[in-house]
Amino acid sequence: MKIRIYILGILFFLCSAAYGQYEQYLEMVEPYLSEPIESGFFYFNTPNNLQPGYLYQLYRQSAPDLNNNMIVTNYHKDNIIGFSHYKYQQTYMNIPIEGAGCIEHYTPDGSLSFINAKVADSIKESHIPRLSGKEALELLSKEINEKEVVFAWEDREWVQQMKLDNDGDVTALFPSTKLIWAIDEMKDVQMIIPGHRYKLAYEIPVTYIYPNLETIVYYVDANNGSILKHRSTLHNDGPAKIYNYGVKTIDNQWSGGFVQKYILKTNDNGRYIHTKKPNNINSAWWTISDVTDADDVWGDFDMKETSTHYHTSNSWDFFYNYFGRYGQDNAGKKVRVKTQWSVHNAYFQPFNSYNELAFGYTDFGGYFGEEPSVVGHEYTHGVIYHTANLAYEFESGALNESFADIFGTVIQAKMLDGGYTDWILGNHVPISVLMSRSLKDPKSRGQNYGGNVGQPDTYGGTFWYMGDYNFDRGGVHVNSGVQNKWFYLLTDGDSGYNDHNDYYDVTGIGMDKSIKITYLALTSFLLSSSQYKDSREATIKAARLIFGDCSYEHISTANAWYAVGVGNQYDCEPVSVGVEKELNFEVFPNPTKNSITIAMPDIIASTISIYDITGRLIGNVDSSQNLIEYDVSHLRSGIYIIRFEFENSSFTKKLIIE
């Protein structure tokens, strides 16, 4: 019972009316915390008998705090380590809170291993909207109708398409309203998200077909009708001849008839992929003619279409062959592919009954659909959408782009190039260095805020974008270079100095291991609001669970992050439980108000550090003496953790400041 109350206290102490309740929880269960909190990751001693979802309900009754809740939204069991993962959405007054929630992770024997969370703290605004959803939609309509746009529900062909896709139901074409707590922007999202960053708003998705086929989600203030922000769901970026790869067997389908009998629609292995070449990229699917061939031997004329179809099929097969993932959503959701888009871009966009990929041209006249890493990149956006669903802005969006870059590169290497890669995304078609990217050397390719060549390879270093949403949604195609470099280092290894002048020396673990770590972290450990430090913790935890604590895979994962400026090097010293008695030391008075004395008559610690309960470093204590006086009068009341590190062990002790 103690551990149950403890976990709830950690996750929701800032949502309750008084800090004292949380301190009581910690008093009872501090011994059950197995290691320090890192970036919202809470680790527990196992085995235990905690049941999914029970913790939150117990907390609500014990605090009491009946206004906050966690509602389960997804469950899956991964096939890498066999863990069960329960994802929750935080609500306040039964209204979902954007970017706030948690994931519970259970071992195969049913023990709760760890939780990672982002928790909204003390929302003060009234939960009763002054405007109805209908009124908010009317105000939004007046605003956006002033522009030259065509909505999907206004177009006869799109209405017909919706009927075909949804058994006559066209309601999904029309805007719906959902009341939520909307965050100001998905930037600097820490474990505890201050309540003042939220406003009560209606989330309203609107689908356009002109000037672009795009669904834009508007967030309308539920009290005054102003548009708080808007976000696009668009993520940019038989035998047949395949560009740069010669003749390959493609998965297509016989359509019947006496002539032109074969179309680019998959027929084998349970794939659901259909490829067409539209005259207008915004056209409804049913109005676009199929790409056809009479004898199922496809030639040069259709090479752009057959190449795109082949690379999309390979992307589907990669996730299935390596991870048992059946389609982007792991349930065989249809993928529609549009070729030869007339702009310099490629995109992924989700719809209710299918996902859509579209491929245009590079700035040097190359065609993106003939570049396997780019097709794999766009396909991976669909996997991300159905798993972590990383918000496509700021650091979350940079991680989204980076994961797509990583898997696109690996798909090309594993499915076509025998495991080899030069680490360049866009290496098979004519393309400028501005539109291509390098995982090995991000500074050599890509585009930064100044319009010049180069992405950052160090967090906060050269080319790192720190501006607002208006440029590249907060730098999603710029700051992605940091995690890209991390993956290269983890795979191949390297040494040198980063932009902070920190020396690193990383041992590579190979692509098979590095992509397994990356996949588990992405699909099971990350939230929509996850930041770079969360990805670090998630991948380190994945490495520990797959390969073991203090394995060289574990150490290399952490050291690769250190190399790109995220976190510290890892020495992997074991944590000793019960070493306190062996070393004969004391911390007194405890509780205290002004100062503490640390007495260590037998040994001197190499490092003594004080952390708050969220894992934030408060300060270091001079550890050169056996008897140490330390002033804590500047710290506010609460619970803190003192971490002692010795030559072969380390442990923590709780400190209460009144």
XYZ file of C-alpha atoms in Angstrom:
658
model
C 0.000 0.000 0.000
C 2.850 2.394 0.773
C 4.351 2.239 -2.684
C 0.996 2.874 -4.302
C 0.452 6.089 -2.383
C 4.025 7.139 -3.066
C 3.766 6.921 -6.831
C 0.577 8.901 -6.872
C 2.111 11.526 -4.652
C 5.014 12.003 -7.030
C 2.851 12.254 -10.113
C 0.245 14.592 -8.705
C 1.617 16.455 -5.713
C 1.522 19.787 -7.523
C -2.079 19.217 -8.507
C -3.207 18.944 -4.874
C -3.994 21.826 -2.594
C -1.091 21.377 -0.159
C 2.477 20.203 -0.405
C 2.120 18.559 3.018
C 0.059 15.688 1.595
C 2.777 14.875 -0.895
C 5.423 14.929 1.823
C 3.412 12.389 3.799
C 3.418 10.052 0.807
C 7.164 10.394 0.455
C 7.665 9.791 4.185
C 5.966 6.419 3.908
C 7.423 5.100 0.712
C 10.803 6.720 0.036
C 12.577 3.344 0.428
C 10.702 1.973 -2.605
C 12.254 4.389 -5.110
C 14.927 2.353 -6.850
C 16.902 5.228 -8.415
C 16.754 9.012 -8.875
C 14.040 10.538 -11.026
C 15.272 11.466 -14.508
C 13.249 13.699 -16.841
C 9.913 12.525 -15.497
C 10.891 8.834 -15.434
C 10.100 7.139 -12.099
C 11.697 3.759 -11.419
C 10.395 1.234 -8.887
C 11.709 -1.781 -7.082
C 10.365 -5.024 -8.500
C 8.621 -7.360 -8.061
C 5.443 -5.626 -6.927
C 1.715 -6.222 -7.300
C 0.540 -2.837 -8.573
C -2.361 -2.998 -11.022
C -2.758 -0.718 -14.071
C -4.723 2.428 -13.341
C -5.206 1.686 -9.662
C -2.643 4.264 -8.543
C -4.496 7.259 -9.921
C -7.811 6.360 -8.399
C -6.179 5.717 -5.023
C -4.463 9.090 -5.176
C -7.701 10.898 -5.980
C -9.402 9.392 -2.956
C -6.435 9.811 -0.606
C -5.516 13.443 -1.376
C -8.447 14.062 -1.937
C -8.167 15.418 -5.487
C -11.207 14.500 -7.540
C -10.657 17.216 -10.158
C -7.549 15.682 -11.751
C -7.550 12.267 -13.348
C -5.656 10.022 -15.747
C -7.714 8.246 -18.418
C -6.251 5.285 -20.292
C -6.141 5.937 -24.043
C -3.980 3.131 -25.383
C -2.539 -0.248 -24.465
C -0.020 -2.404 -26.276
C 2.473 -5.162 -25.557
C 5.774 -4.757 -27.341
C 7.475 -7.745 -28.956
C 11.034 -6.708 -28.114
C 11.077 -7.052 -24.311
C 7.497 -8.246 -23.766
C 6.473 -5.299 -21.579
C 2.886 -4.065 -21.372
C 2.437 -0.313 -21.812
C -0.596 1.690 -20.672
C -0.839 5.267 -21.962
C -2.943 7.822 -20.071
C -4.319 11.284 -20.835
C -4.447 13.715 -17.915
C -7.751 15.521 -17.470
C -8.856 18.378 -15.250
C -12.572 18.639 -14.528
C -12.997 15.820 -17.097
C -11.432 17.986 -19.842
C -8.279 16.642 -21.595
C -5.042 18.562 -20.994
C -2.874 18.962 -24.089
C 0.606 17.456 -23.703
C -0.058 16.041 -20.221
C -0.253 12.359 -19.375
C 1.857 9.355 -18.557
C 2.739 5.800 -19.557
C 2.872 2.846 -17.143
C 5.301 0.085 -18.102
C 4.794 -3.442 -16.752
C 7.245 -6.335 -16.858
C 6.156 -9.692 -18.323
C 5.539 -10.978 -14.769
C 3.110 -8.114 -14.093
C 5.251 -5.780 -11.971
C 5.207 -2.039 -12.525
C 8.745 -1.254 -13.717
C 8.561 2.480 -14.382
C 6.313 5.406 -15.265
C 7.172 8.420 -17.398
C 4.980 11.476 -17.096
C 4.259 15.088 -17.996
C 1.900 16.549 -15.402
C -0.042 19.823 -15.574
C 0.185 21.753 -12.313
C -2.704 23.675 -10.759
C -4.859 24.964 -13.590
C -6.722 27.917 -12.079
C -9.005 28.957 -14.932
C -12.703 28.108 -14.796
C -13.665 24.929 -16.623
C -17.030 26.350 -17.693
C -16.824 27.890 -21.204
C -18.641 31.106 -21.973
C -19.080 30.009 -25.583
C -20.660 26.831 -26.853
C -18.867 24.704 -29.408
C -21.325 25.882 -32.039
C -20.632 29.537 -31.228
C -16.868 28.970 -31.363
C -17.218 27.289 -34.752
C -19.305 30.166 -36.089
C -16.683 32.698 -34.995
C -13.926 30.615 -36.564
C -15.894 30.290 -39.800
C -16.233 34.059 -40.088
C -12.483 34.414 -39.677
C -11.331 31.802 -42.180
C -14.104 32.352 -44.743
C -12.604 35.740 -45.504
C -9.696 33.996 -47.213
C -9.647 32.381 -50.659
C -10.125 28.782 -49.618
C -12.242 25.787 -50.584
C -13.350 23.422 -47.840
C -13.586 19.678 -48.422
C -17.313 19.599 -47.595
C -17.965 22.186 -50.324
C -16.533 19.985 -53.076
C -18.844 17.383 -54.647
C -16.020 15.002 -55.520
C -14.643 15.015 -51.976
C -18.099 14.411 -50.520
C -18.423 11.408 -52.823
C -14.958 10.206 -51.758
C -15.935 10.360 -48.106
C -19.064 8.327 -48.832
C -16.976 5.662 -50.578
C -14.434 5.514 -47.752
C -16.900 5.504 -44.855
C -19.977 3.581 -45.986
C -21.901 6.729 -46.837
C -20.964 8.661 -43.698
C -19.685 12.171 -44.548
C -19.601 13.665 -41.042
C -15.798 13.447 -40.865
C -15.565 16.083 -43.610
C -17.208 18.690 -41.409
C -15.482 20.471 -38.512
C -16.081 19.080 -35.032
C -15.471 20.826 -31.717
C -13.717 19.310 -28.714
C -13.222 21.154 -25.427
C -9.633 20.875 -24.148
C -7.056 22.657 -22.052
C -4.742 24.026 -24.768
C -1.092 24.734 -23.992
C 0.387 28.001 -25.286
C 2.974 26.130 -27.408
C 4.742 22.795 -27.189
C 8.009 24.420 -26.117
C 10.090 23.952 -22.953
C 7.731 21.272 -21.676
C 9.165 19.965 -18.403
C 7.912 17.148 -16.194
C 5.738 19.635 -14.302
C 3.874 21.984 -16.675
C 2.693 25.201 -14.965
C -1.064 25.636 -15.057
C -0.816 29.237 -16.263
C 0.325 27.932 -19.657
C -3.159 26.536 -20.342
C -6.373 28.094 -21.625
C -9.784 26.539 -22.078
C -10.264 26.125 -25.825
C -12.156 24.306 -28.544
C -10.040 22.100 -30.787
C -11.512 22.346 -34.302
C -10.029 20.460 -37.308
C -10.814 21.957 -40.730
C -9.985 20.191 -44.022
C -9.181 22.329 -47.055
C -8.725 21.269 -50.670
C -7.648 24.716 -51.881
C -5.083 26.249 -51.955
C -3.652 22.990 -50.563
C -5.062 19.651 -49.492
C -4.504 20.015 -45.784
C -6.211 19.602 -42.434
C -5.543 22.475 -40.045
C -6.480 22.181 -36.379
C -7.577 25.492 -34.853
C -7.618 26.197 -31.122
C -10.338 28.726 -30.343
C -10.540 30.394 -26.932
C -13.687 29.012 -25.293
C -14.369 32.314 -23.549
C -13.752 35.037 -26.133
C -13.601 33.210 -29.484
C -10.095 34.322 -30.452
C -7.842 31.902 -32.339
C -5.116 30.937 -29.876
C -3.056 28.953 -32.399
C -3.407 26.655 -35.375
C -1.489 23.528 -36.317
C -1.353 21.576 -39.588
C -1.561 17.783 -39.591
C 0.685 17.805 -42.679
C 4.186 16.378 -42.153
C 6.331 17.717 -45.023
C 8.987 16.617 -46.309
C 5.455 -7.557 -60.934
C 8.840 -6.846 -62.488
C 9.394 -3.158 -62.913
C 12.219 -0.727 -63.380
C 13.168 0.981 -60.111
C 15.228 4.153 -60.348
C 18.891 3.451 -59.515
C 18.161 -0.201 -58.633
C 17.385 -1.859 -61.973
C 14.579 -4.392 -62.373
C 12.742 -5.463 -59.206
C 9.542 -7.424 -58.566
C 6.781 -5.140 -57.375
C 3.544 -6.011 -55.603
C 0.687 -4.978 -57.917
C -2.795 -6.216 -58.777
C -4.685 -7.545 -61.785
C -7.752 -5.387 -62.289
C -9.547 -7.376 -64.979
C -10.323 -6.409 -68.557
C -8.695 -7.125 -71.893
C -6.125 -4.320 -71.934
C -4.132 -2.360 -69.351
C -4.998 -4.988 -66.758
C -2.474 -4.266 -63.977
C -2.516 -1.395 -61.482
C -0.160 -0.276 -58.699
C -2.164 -1.688 -55.827
C -0.622 -4.275 -53.518
C -1.905 -7.806 -53.735
C 0.551 -9.861 -51.631
C 1.665 -10.239 -48.004
C -1.246 -8.334 -46.474
C -0.027 -4.911 -47.531
C -2.585 -2.185 -48.297
C -0.815 0.287 -50.590
C -2.324 1.972 -53.641
C -0.270 4.311 -55.850
C -1.694 6.814 -58.344
C -0.470 9.756 -60.409
C -2.915 12.683 -60.062
C -3.126 15.620 -62.420
C -4.064 17.719 -59.392
C -2.636 16.748 -55.994
C -5.824 17.990 -54.277
C -8.147 15.742 -56.299
C -10.416 13.252 -54.553
C -8.938 9.747 -54.773
C -11.766 8.155 -56.752
C -11.381 10.738 -59.537
C -7.700 9.897 -60.141
C -7.047 7.272 -62.801
C -4.923 4.258 -61.929
C -1.427 3.838 -63.296
C -1.816 0.793 -65.557
C 0.192 -1.727 -67.555
C -0.967 -4.345 -70.050
C 1.461 -7.217 -69.407
C 2.758 -6.607 -65.850
C 6.221 -5.757 -67.155
C 6.569 -2.107 -66.232
C 9.019 0.051 -68.203
C 10.661 3.455 -68.198
C 7.479 5.447 -68.769
C 6.079 4.550 -65.336
C 9.400 4.406 -63.458
C 8.536 7.242 -61.084
C 5.325 5.484 -60.076
C 6.815 1.975 -59.828
C 9.789 3.289 -57.829
C 7.544 5.084 -55.342
C 5.263 2.056 -55.022
C 8.226 -0.276 -54.521
C 9.880 1.884 -51.847
C 6.586 2.286 -49.966
C 6.110 -1.494 -50.000
C 9.666 -1.928 -48.731
C 8.968 0.490 -45.887
C 5.881 -1.493 -44.881
C 7.924 -4.719 -45.046
C 10.811 -3.303 -43.010
C 8.644 -2.533 -39.994
C 6.910 -5.897 -40.291
C 10.073 -7.964 -40.794
C 12.111 -6.288 -38.057
C 9.463 -5.430 -35.466
C 6.309 -7.347 -36.402
C 4.524 -4.065 -37.090
C 1.604 -4.519 -39.483
C 1.312 -1.211 -41.296
C 1.757 2.259 -39.882
C -0.887 1.785 -37.191
C -0.036 -1.903 -36.565
C -3.541 -2.768 -37.768
C -3.079 -2.672 -41.540
C -4.404 0.839 -42.176
C -4.489 1.662 -45.901
C -1.761 3.812 -47.432
C -2.546 5.932 -50.490
C 0.403 7.281 -52.458
C 0.317 10.246 -54.837
C 3.230 10.706 -57.238
C 4.790 13.594 -59.155
C 3.491 16.424 -56.998
C 4.451 19.666 -58.747
C 6.260 21.280 -55.782
C 9.638 20.843 -54.061
C 8.378 18.718 -51.203
C 7.003 15.419 -49.942
C 4.468 14.850 -47.187
C 2.580 12.500 -44.890
C -0.999 13.307 -43.890
C -3.407 11.194 -41.805
C -7.092 10.729 -42.601
C -9.774 8.699 -40.831
C -9.742 5.537 -42.914
C -6.338 5.830 -44.586
C -3.003 7.638 -44.511
C -1.662 9.562 -47.478
C 1.874 10.018 -48.802
C 2.741 12.421 -51.619
C 6.034 13.012 -53.382
C 7.179 15.984 -55.427
C 10.484 17.125 -56.865
C 13.808 18.289 -55.488
C 15.247 21.707 -56.183
C 17.600 20.091 -58.729
C 14.850 18.302 -60.663
C 15.144 14.942 -58.938
C 11.991 13.101 -57.881
C 11.582 12.350 -54.159
C 9.588 9.174 -54.807
C 12.683 7.627 -56.395
C 14.722 8.253 -53.223
C 14.137 5.265 -50.892
C 15.259 7.064 -47.731
C 12.758 9.881 -48.356
C 9.904 7.432 -48.991
C 10.906 5.600 -45.810
C 11.019 8.940 -44.000
C 7.446 9.854 -44.978
C 6.187 6.348 -44.225
C 7.773 6.554 -40.761
C 5.826 9.745 -40.026
C 2.763 7.489 -40.092
C 4.325 5.132 -37.540
C 5.160 8.106 -35.316
C 1.612 9.454 -35.668
C 0.159 6.166 -34.422
C 2.622 5.732 -31.510
C 4.316 8.645 -29.715
C 2.426 11.156 -31.907
C 5.136 13.723 -31.246
C 3.733 17.239 -31.618
C 5.057 18.688 -34.878
C 6.643 21.813 -33.407
C 9.767 22.849 -31.486
C 11.742 20.016 -29.832
C 8.934 17.468 -30.106
C 8.730 18.195 -33.822
C 12.509 18.021 -34.220
C 12.416 14.562 -32.628
C 9.561 13.644 -34.983
C 11.649 14.667 -38.003
C 14.743 12.950 -36.647
C 13.021 9.614 -36.048
C 11.730 9.798 -39.635
C 15.267 10.544 -40.887
C 16.711 7.677 -38.856
C 14.241 5.054 -40.009
C 14.304 6.321 -43.604
C 18.075 5.879 -43.649
C 17.923 2.432 -42.063
C 15.117 1.250 -44.371
C 17.228 2.097 -47.407
C 20.313 0.453 -45.905
C 18.584 -2.741 -44.783
C 16.076 -3.284 -47.585
C 18.164 -2.216 -50.587
C 21.843 -1.608 -49.859
C 22.906 -4.662 -47.872
C 23.212 -2.750 -44.605
C 25.499 -0.047 -46.011
C 24.751 3.659 -45.728
C 26.648 6.862 -46.387
C 24.290 8.486 -43.833
C 22.921 10.973 -46.393
C 19.167 11.369 -46.758
C 18.748 12.143 -50.451
C 21.795 10.444 -51.948
C 20.174 8.775 -54.992
C 18.506 11.694 -56.783
C 19.718 15.102 -57.967
C 19.320 17.377 -54.950
C 21.047 20.355 -53.344
C 22.825 20.223 -49.990
C 20.072 22.494 -48.634
C 17.338 19.890 -49.247
C 19.359 16.809 -48.269
C 20.514 15.884 -44.758
C 23.465 14.036 -43.249
C 23.181 12.015 -40.055
C 26.955 11.660 -39.849
C 27.747 15.334 -40.382
C 24.598 17.450 -39.907
C 26.523 20.698 -40.346
C 27.374 19.787 -43.943
C 23.783 19.624 -45.241
C 20.280 20.851 -44.538
C 19.149 24.413 -44.010
C 19.270 26.593 -40.910
C 17.446 29.755 -39.897
C 19.774 32.018 -41.841
C 19.009 30.154 -45.068
C 22.524 28.765 -45.144
C 23.761 25.184 -45.221
C 23.944 23.282 -41.954
C 21.986 21.674 -39.129
C 23.188 21.563 -35.520
C 25.031 18.473 -34.301
C 25.081 19.660 -30.676
C 22.141 20.648 -28.474
C 22.282 24.434 -28.116
C 25.326 24.608 -30.392
C 26.042 26.063 -33.827
C 22.897 26.384 -36.005
C 20.572 25.469 -33.076
C 17.276 27.328 -33.602
C 15.854 29.063 -30.519
C 13.197 31.231 -32.173
C 9.425 31.105 -32.421
C 6.953 28.902 -34.282
C 6.838 31.040 -37.419
C 10.071 29.623 -38.826
C 9.795 25.928 -39.650
C 7.297 25.353 -36.806
C 10.010 26.122 -34.289
C 12.897 24.538 -36.195
C 11.664 20.976 -36.703
C 13.805 20.434 -39.826
C 16.778 22.212 -38.251
C 17.139 20.924 -34.695
C 16.515 17.347 -35.822
C 20.216 17.192 -36.653
C 21.133 16.608 -33.003
C 19.328 13.276 -32.593
C 20.429 12.297 -36.104
C 24.063 12.675 -35.026
C 23.309 10.721 -31.839
C 22.053 7.777 -33.888
C 25.083 7.815 -36.177
C 27.437 7.838 -33.169
C 25.521 5.046 -31.451
C 25.688 2.939 -34.614
C 29.211 3.554 -35.917
C 30.973 5.255 -33.013
C 33.392 8.176 -33.209
C 35.409 10.552 -31.056
C 36.033 14.280 -31.017
C 34.842 17.536 -29.480
C 31.301 18.895 -29.645
C 30.284 22.563 -29.808
C 30.544 22.853 -26.010
C 34.196 21.780 -26.273
C 33.403 18.510 -24.489
C 35.493 15.554 -25.607
C 33.608 12.352 -26.404
C 34.607 8.845 -27.380
C 31.659 6.633 -28.325
C 31.866 2.922 -29.130
C 29.456 1.986 -31.931
C 27.081 -0.924 -31.374
C 25.953 -1.529 -34.975
C 22.754 -0.683 -36.820
C 20.710 -3.723 -35.771
C 21.083 -2.898 -32.084
C 20.788 0.866 -32.414
C 17.563 0.717 -34.435
C 16.032 -1.749 -31.964
C 16.745 0.681 -29.111
C 15.314 3.556 -31.140
C 12.151 1.693 -32.124
C 11.331 0.610 -28.564
C 11.857 4.128 -27.217
C 9.739 5.729 -29.951
C 6.813 3.340 -29.915
C 6.554 2.627 -26.181
C 8.299 5.266 -24.042
C 7.582 8.729 -25.475
C 4.673 11.151 -25.096
C 3.426 13.729 -27.597
C 5.136 16.514 -25.629
C 8.482 14.718 -25.168
C 11.632 16.820 -25.445
C 15.267 15.968 -26.186
C 16.061 15.017 -22.592
C 13.053 12.676 -22.626
C 14.329 10.947 -25.753
C 17.686 10.520 -24.030
C 16.121 8.899 -20.986
C 13.803 6.753 -23.133
C 16.604 5.377 -25.307
C 18.872 4.741 -22.318
C 16.057 2.838 -20.611
C 15.430 0.874 -23.810
C 19.118 -0.077 -23.993
C 19.086 -1.194 -20.353
C 15.998 -3.330 -20.806
C 17.126 -4.950 -24.064
C 20.817 -5.465 -23.343
C 21.147 -5.123 -19.558
C 22.325 -2.557 -17.026
C 25.925 -1.477 -17.567
C 26.101 -3.321 -20.889
C 28.271 -1.592 -23.455
C 25.059 -0.856 -25.423
C 23.721 0.946 -22.343
C 26.919 2.943 -21.862
C 27.246 3.816 -25.564
C 23.649 5.058 -25.699
C 24.295 7.503 -22.862
C 27.713 8.531 -24.150
C 26.345 9.223 -27.629
C 23.871 11.635 -26.044
C 26.693 13.282 -24.112
C 28.533 13.685 -27.411
C 25.663 15.768 -28.821
C 25.290 17.861 -25.674
C 22.370 16.110 -23.965
C 23.144 14.768 -20.488
C 26.337 13.486 -18.930
C 28.784 10.727 -19.710
C 27.870 7.441 -18.088
C 30.229 5.620 -15.754
C 27.669 2.944 -14.827
C 28.638 2.603 -11.192
C 26.296 0.233 -9.328
C 23.908 1.610 -6.748
C 24.389 0.070 -3.315
C 21.320 -0.456 -1.156
C 22.051 -0.635 2.538
C 25.558 0.832 2.248
C 24.573 3.453 4.835
C 25.105 1.032 7.719
C 28.375 -0.246 6.311
C 29.810 3.266 6.008
C 28.486 4.602 9.328
C 27.361 8.102 8.377
C 24.622 10.490 9.522
C 22.702 13.535 8.288
C 21.236 15.689 11.085
C 19.047 17.381 12.064
C 16.510 15.863 9.709
C 13.927 17.454 9.370
C 15.670 20.840 9.486
C 15.078 24.523 8.778
C 18.452 26.231 8.427
C 21.390 23.837 8.094
C 22.460 20.210 8.171
C 25.527 18.363 9.354
C 26.859 15.410 7.396
C 29.085 13.127 9.469
C 31.150 10.436 7.721
C 33.751 9.143 10.209
C 34.864 6.146 8.128
C 35.105 7.385 4.544
C 34.972 10.520 2.411
C 32.508 10.662 -0.481
C 33.830 11.648 -3.885
C 30.666 13.651 -4.639
C 27.691 14.815 -2.574
C 24.802 16.408 -4.478
C 21.360 17.676 -3.476
C 18.360 17.286 -5.816
C 14.744 18.325 -5.555
C 12.161 15.597 -5.961
C 11.820 16.172 -9.704
C 15.493 15.276 -10.150
C 16.715 18.866 -10.667
C 20.192 19.482 -9.257
C 20.040 22.066 -6.449
C 23.721 22.146 -5.580
C 26.882 20.238 -4.726
C 28.304 19.908 -1.222
C 32.022 20.170 -0.443
C 32.904 16.532 0.223
C 36.542 16.940 1.222
C 35.903 16.598 4.979
C 34.486 13.923 7.284
C 32.284 16.465 9.074
C 30.417 18.882 6.813
C 28.132 21.819 7.649
C 25.785 22.879 4.838
C 23.379 25.832 4.760
C 19.896 24.972 3.458
C 18.058 28.087 4.623
C 17.683 29.266 1.019
C 15.661 26.184 0.074
C 11.895 26.222 0.368
C 10.036 23.670 2.469
C 9.771 20.252 0.935
C 11.539 16.968 0.361
C 14.984 16.711 -1.186
C 17.338 13.899 -2.064
C 21.019 13.841 -1.060
C 23.082 11.633 -3.359
C 26.399 10.259 -2.089
C 28.876 8.780 -4.540
C 31.835 6.670 -3.465
C 34.499 4.826 -5.415
C 32.453 1.680 -5.992
C 28.959 2.609 -4.885
C 26.393 5.351 -4.541
C 23.157 5.820 -2.625
C 20.570 8.428 -1.704
C 19.127 9.766 1.521
C 15.968 11.798 2.021
C 16.167 15.302 3.504
C 13.098 17.156 4.821
C 13.205 20.946 5.051
C 10.466 22.451 7.199
